[in-house]
Amino acid sequence: MNPPILERDPSDPQKEKKEGVNPLLKLVLELGPLMVFFFANARGEWLVRKFPVLAELGGPIFVATGLFMAATAIALIASWLLMRTLPIMPMVSGVVVFIFGALTLYLQDDIFIKMKPTIVNTLFGGVLLGGLYFGRSLLGYVFDSAFSLDAEGWRKLTFRWGLFFLFLALANEVVWRNFSTDAWVTFKVWGIMPITLLFTFSQMPLILHHSLDEKAGKEEKAGK
């Protein structure tokens, strides 16, 4: 049996609410916590001087972890208030941030927060590729059905994203195990983001080729 073609009902009020949210605001909610993490790690000592209570958390990476957790919670709450729903990826990532961030602060060991991207990306990659093994293309649910593709398109895109998530997990392991904490934080914020954007744009030809909206438009033109 072919995987279902994932389409969202155009009358879905949640979709209307999501589309009404300013794209720049959505970008800030998604990337804001990472920027807080980067700034707090880079200026951890300055933050402790300004806010002595932060000294209870430990060194810069622990201050950054605590503020990262707080920023992630704020971003998730804001997303819920604005859209009345939480996208799967930020929600799962947020749960892992809270768990591994708490372990990092409690045990004063930054290995846990460094492993967080590995865990999240391996989880997403494993779920996507595992779904394909059982005949299910799950990417539409992960991406909240942002677009409509035919069954072959979902299978191909799911396979590619599954491999890409595993690549990100491997890249994180290589960087945090072989480079300094500052280098890892810089890679996490300024390396992963451009790599992901480039990969996303590279998938546009496949998306356009298998887009149901594109095919419908061509059929409509041909019928005139």
Short mmCIF file of C-alpha atoms in Angstrom, two decimals:
data_model
loop_
_atom_site.label_atom_id
_atom_site.label_comp_id
_atom_site.label_asym_id
_atom_site.label_seq_id
_atom_site.Cartn_x
_atom_site.Cartn_y
_atom_site.Cartn_z
CA MET A 1 0.00 0.00 0.00
CA ASN A 2 1.35 3.42 -0.91
CA PRO A 3 1.82 5.98 1.88
CA PRO A 4 -1.04 8.46 2.11
CA ILE A 5 -0.67 11.77 0.31
CA LEU A 6 -0.58 14.30 3.08
CA GLU A 7 -2.72 17.31 2.42
CA ARG A 8 -4.18 19.83 4.83
CA ASP A 9 -7.78 20.84 4.63
CA PRO A 10 -7.81 24.43 3.28
CA SER A 11 -10.57 25.24 5.76
CA ASP A 12 -8.38 24.16 8.71
CA PRO A 13 -8.48 27.11 11.17
CA GLN A 14 -5.07 26.14 12.58
CA LYS A 15 -3.54 26.52 9.15
CA GLU A 16 -5.13 29.95 8.76
CA LYS A 17 -3.74 30.99 12.12
CA LYS A 18 -0.25 29.75 11.22
CA GLU A 19 -0.28 31.53 7.88
CA GLY A 20 -1.31 34.73 9.66
CA VAL A 21 1.84 34.71 11.80
CA ASN A 22 4.58 37.03 10.57
CA PRO A 23 7.34 34.87 8.96
CA LEU A 24 10.03 37.01 10.62
CA LEU A 25 8.44 36.36 14.01
CA LYS A 26 8.38 32.61 13.31
CA LEU A 27 12.06 32.78 12.38
CA VAL A 28 12.87 34.59 15.62
CA LEU A 29 10.99 31.97 17.64
CA GLU A 30 12.88 29.16 15.94
CA LEU A 31 16.37 30.69 15.95
CA GLY A 32 16.12 32.96 18.98
CA PRO A 33 17.09 30.31 21.57
CA LEU A 34 20.18 29.38 19.55
CA MET A 35 21.27 33.02 19.38
CA VAL A 36 20.78 33.31 23.15
CA PHE A 37 22.92 30.19 23.60
CA PHE A 38 25.71 31.60 21.41
CA PHE A 39 25.69 35.04 23.07
CA ALA A 40 25.57 33.64 26.60
CA ASN A 41 28.48 31.29 25.94
CA ALA A 42 30.56 34.07 24.36
CA ARG A 43 29.75 36.64 27.05
CA GLY A 44 29.19 34.34 30.01
CA GLU A 45 31.64 36.11 32.33
CA TRP A 46 30.16 39.51 31.49
CA LEU A 47 26.65 38.20 32.19
CA VAL A 48 27.76 36.85 35.56
CA ARG A 49 29.22 40.25 36.49
CA LYS A 50 25.96 41.95 35.49
CA PHE A 51 23.73 39.31 37.06
CA PRO A 52 25.65 37.64 39.92
CA VAL A 53 22.83 35.13 40.47
CA LEU A 54 23.93 33.41 37.24
CA ALA A 55 27.18 32.44 38.94
CA GLU A 56 25.20 29.67 40.65
CA LEU A 57 24.94 27.92 37.28
CA GLY A 58 28.71 27.62 36.78
CA GLY A 59 30.98 28.66 33.91
CA PRO A 60 29.93 30.24 30.57
CA ILE A 61 28.70 27.02 28.97
CA PHE A 62 26.46 26.33 31.97
CA VAL A 63 25.12 29.90 31.99
CA ALA A 64 24.45 29.49 28.27
CA THR A 65 22.68 26.18 28.89
CA GLY A 66 20.41 27.66 31.55
CA LEU A 67 19.48 30.64 29.37
CA PHE A 68 19.04 28.34 26.37
CA MET A 69 16.49 26.31 28.33
CA ALA A 70 14.65 29.48 29.39
CA ALA A 71 14.65 30.88 25.84
CA THR A 72 13.41 27.56 24.45
CA ALA A 73 10.52 27.53 26.96
CA ILE A 74 9.60 31.12 26.05
CA ALA A 75 9.71 30.32 22.32
CA LEU A 76 7.46 27.26 22.73
CA ILE A 77 4.97 29.18 24.87
CA ALA A 78 4.91 32.06 22.36
CA SER A 79 4.39 29.60 19.47
CA TRP A 80 1.48 28.03 21.30
CA LEU A 81 -0.12 31.39 22.08
CA LEU A 82 0.24 32.56 18.48
CA MET A 83 -0.70 29.36 16.63
CA ARG A 84 -2.46 27.19 19.23
CA THR A 85 -0.27 24.31 18.12
CA LEU A 86 3.34 23.20 18.45
CA PRO A 87 5.25 21.91 15.42
CA ILE A 88 6.64 18.43 16.03
CA MET A 89 10.33 19.23 15.50
CA PRO A 90 10.57 22.23 17.89
CA MET A 91 8.48 20.37 20.47
CA VAL A 92 10.65 17.23 20.45
CA SER A 93 13.83 19.31 20.36
CA GLY A 94 12.55 21.37 23.30
CA VAL A 95 11.88 18.27 25.40
CA VAL A 96 15.43 17.03 24.75
CA VAL A 97 16.83 20.49 25.58
CA PHE A 98 15.08 20.45 28.96
CA ILE A 99 16.21 16.90 29.81
CA PHE A 100 19.82 17.20 28.70
CA GLY A 101 20.09 20.81 29.86
CA ALA A 102 18.94 19.80 33.34
CA LEU A 103 21.49 16.97 33.41
CA THR A 104 24.19 19.39 32.26
CA LEU A 105 23.45 21.84 35.07
CA TYR A 106 22.85 19.25 37.78
CA LEU A 107 25.99 17.22 37.05
CA GLN A 108 28.04 20.22 35.89
CA ASP A 109 29.03 18.25 32.82
CA ASP A 110 28.63 19.91 29.41
CA ILE A 111 28.75 16.57 27.58
CA PHE A 112 24.99 16.24 27.96
CA ILE A 113 24.10 19.51 26.21
CA LYS A 114 26.69 18.74 23.52
CA MET A 115 25.02 15.38 22.87
CA LYS A 116 21.58 16.93 22.52
CA PRO A 117 21.86 17.63 18.74
CA THR A 118 23.14 14.10 18.20
CA ILE A 119 20.16 12.61 20.04
CA VAL A 120 17.57 14.81 18.31
CA ASN A 121 18.94 14.36 14.79
CA THR A 122 19.42 10.61 15.23
CA LEU A 123 15.85 10.36 16.52
CA PHE A 124 14.40 12.22 13.53
CA GLY A 125 16.59 10.38 11.03
CA GLY A 126 15.76 7.00 12.56
CA VAL A 127 12.02 7.73 12.64
CA LEU A 128 11.94 8.89 9.02
CA LEU A 129 13.98 5.99 7.65
CA GLY A 130 12.21 3.51 9.92
CA GLY A 131 8.87 4.78 8.68
CA LEU A 132 9.96 4.19 5.09
CA TYR A 133 10.95 0.63 5.99
CA PHE A 134 7.37 0.03 7.12
CA GLY A 135 5.93 1.79 4.08
CA ARG A 136 5.13 5.14 5.69
CA SER A 137 6.41 8.51 4.53
CA LEU A 138 6.34 10.52 7.76
CA LEU A 139 8.03 13.71 6.61
CA GLY A 140 4.69 15.45 6.04
CA TYR A 141 3.92 15.11 9.74
CA VAL A 142 7.39 16.32 10.78
CA PHE A 143 7.07 19.37 8.52
CA ASP A 144 3.46 19.86 9.55
CA SER A 145 2.27 19.29 5.95
CA ALA A 146 3.65 22.58 4.68
CA PHE A 147 3.16 21.38 1.11
CA SER A 148 1.44 18.60 -0.84
CA LEU A 149 3.39 15.99 -2.78
CA ASP A 150 2.52 12.76 -4.51
CA ALA A 151 3.47 9.46 -2.85
CA GLU A 152 6.74 9.08 -4.76
CA GLY A 153 7.75 12.62 -3.86
CA TRP A 154 7.15 12.02 -0.14
CA ARG A 155 9.17 8.79 -0.26
CA LYS A 156 12.16 10.42 -1.96
CA LEU A 157 12.08 13.52 0.23
CA THR A 158 11.66 11.48 3.41
CA PHE A 159 14.65 9.30 2.48
CA ARG A 160 16.84 12.33 1.77
CA TRP A 161 15.88 14.12 4.98
CA GLY A 162 16.38 10.94 6.98
CA LEU A 163 19.95 10.66 5.71
CA PHE A 164 20.51 14.38 6.25
CA PHE A 165 19.44 14.19 9.90
CA LEU A 166 21.89 11.32 10.42
CA PHE A 167 24.60 13.41 8.74
CA LEU A 168 23.91 16.27 11.18
CA ALA A 169 24.15 13.85 14.09
CA LEU A 170 27.50 12.56 12.85
CA ALA A 171 28.79 16.09 12.22
CA ASN A 172 27.86 17.11 15.77
CA GLU A 173 29.71 14.12 17.20
CA VAL A 174 32.84 14.92 15.20
CA VAL A 175 32.88 18.58 16.21
CA TRP A 176 32.17 18.31 19.94
CA ARG A 177 34.56 15.40 20.41
CA ASN A 178 37.47 16.99 18.53
CA PHE A 179 37.18 20.75 19.05
CA SER A 180 36.80 23.23 21.89
CA THR A 181 33.46 24.12 23.46
CA ASP A 182 33.54 27.57 21.85
CA ALA A 183 34.18 26.01 18.43
CA TRP A 184 31.29 23.59 18.97
CA VAL A 185 28.89 26.40 19.94
CA THR A 186 29.95 28.41 16.89
CA PHE A 187 29.42 25.39 14.63
CA LYS A 188 26.04 24.67 16.23
CA VAL A 189 24.78 28.20 15.53
CA TRP A 190 26.66 29.36 12.42
CA GLY A 191 27.44 26.03 10.78
CA ILE A 192 24.33 23.88 11.09
CA MET A 193 21.99 26.71 10.03
CA PRO A 194 23.61 27.46 6.62
CA ILE A 195 24.12 23.75 5.92
CA THR A 196 20.44 23.07 6.60
CA LEU A 197 19.30 26.01 4.46
CA LEU A 198 21.50 24.87 1.56
CA PHE A 199 20.17 21.33 1.83
CA THR A 200 16.58 22.60 1.98
CA PHE A 201 16.99 24.74 -1.14
CA SER A 202 18.67 21.85 -2.94
CA GLN A 203 15.45 19.84 -2.54
CA MET A 204 13.28 22.40 -4.34
CA PRO A 205 13.56 20.74 -7.79
CA LEU A 206 12.27 17.47 -6.32
CA ILE A 207 9.48 19.27 -4.45
CA LEU A 208 8.39 21.18 -7.57
CA HIS A 209 8.53 18.04 -9.72
CA HIS A 210 6.27 16.08 -7.35
CA SER A 211 4.07 18.97 -6.15
CA LEU A 212 0.36 18.24 -6.47
CA ASP A 213 -0.35 21.98 -6.72
CA GLU A 214 2.12 22.26 -9.61
CA LYS A 215 0.53 19.32 -11.40
CA ALA A 216 -2.96 20.71 -10.84
CA GLY A 217 -1.88 24.04 -12.30
CA LYS A 218 -0.46 22.37 -15.41
CA GLU A 219 -3.60 20.30 -15.89
CA GLU A 220 -5.76 23.38 -15.50
CA LYS A 221 -3.73 25.23 -18.14
CA ALA A 222 -3.86 22.23 -20.49
CA GLY A 223 -7.63 22.06 -20.13
CA LYS A 224 -8.14 25.64 -21.28
#
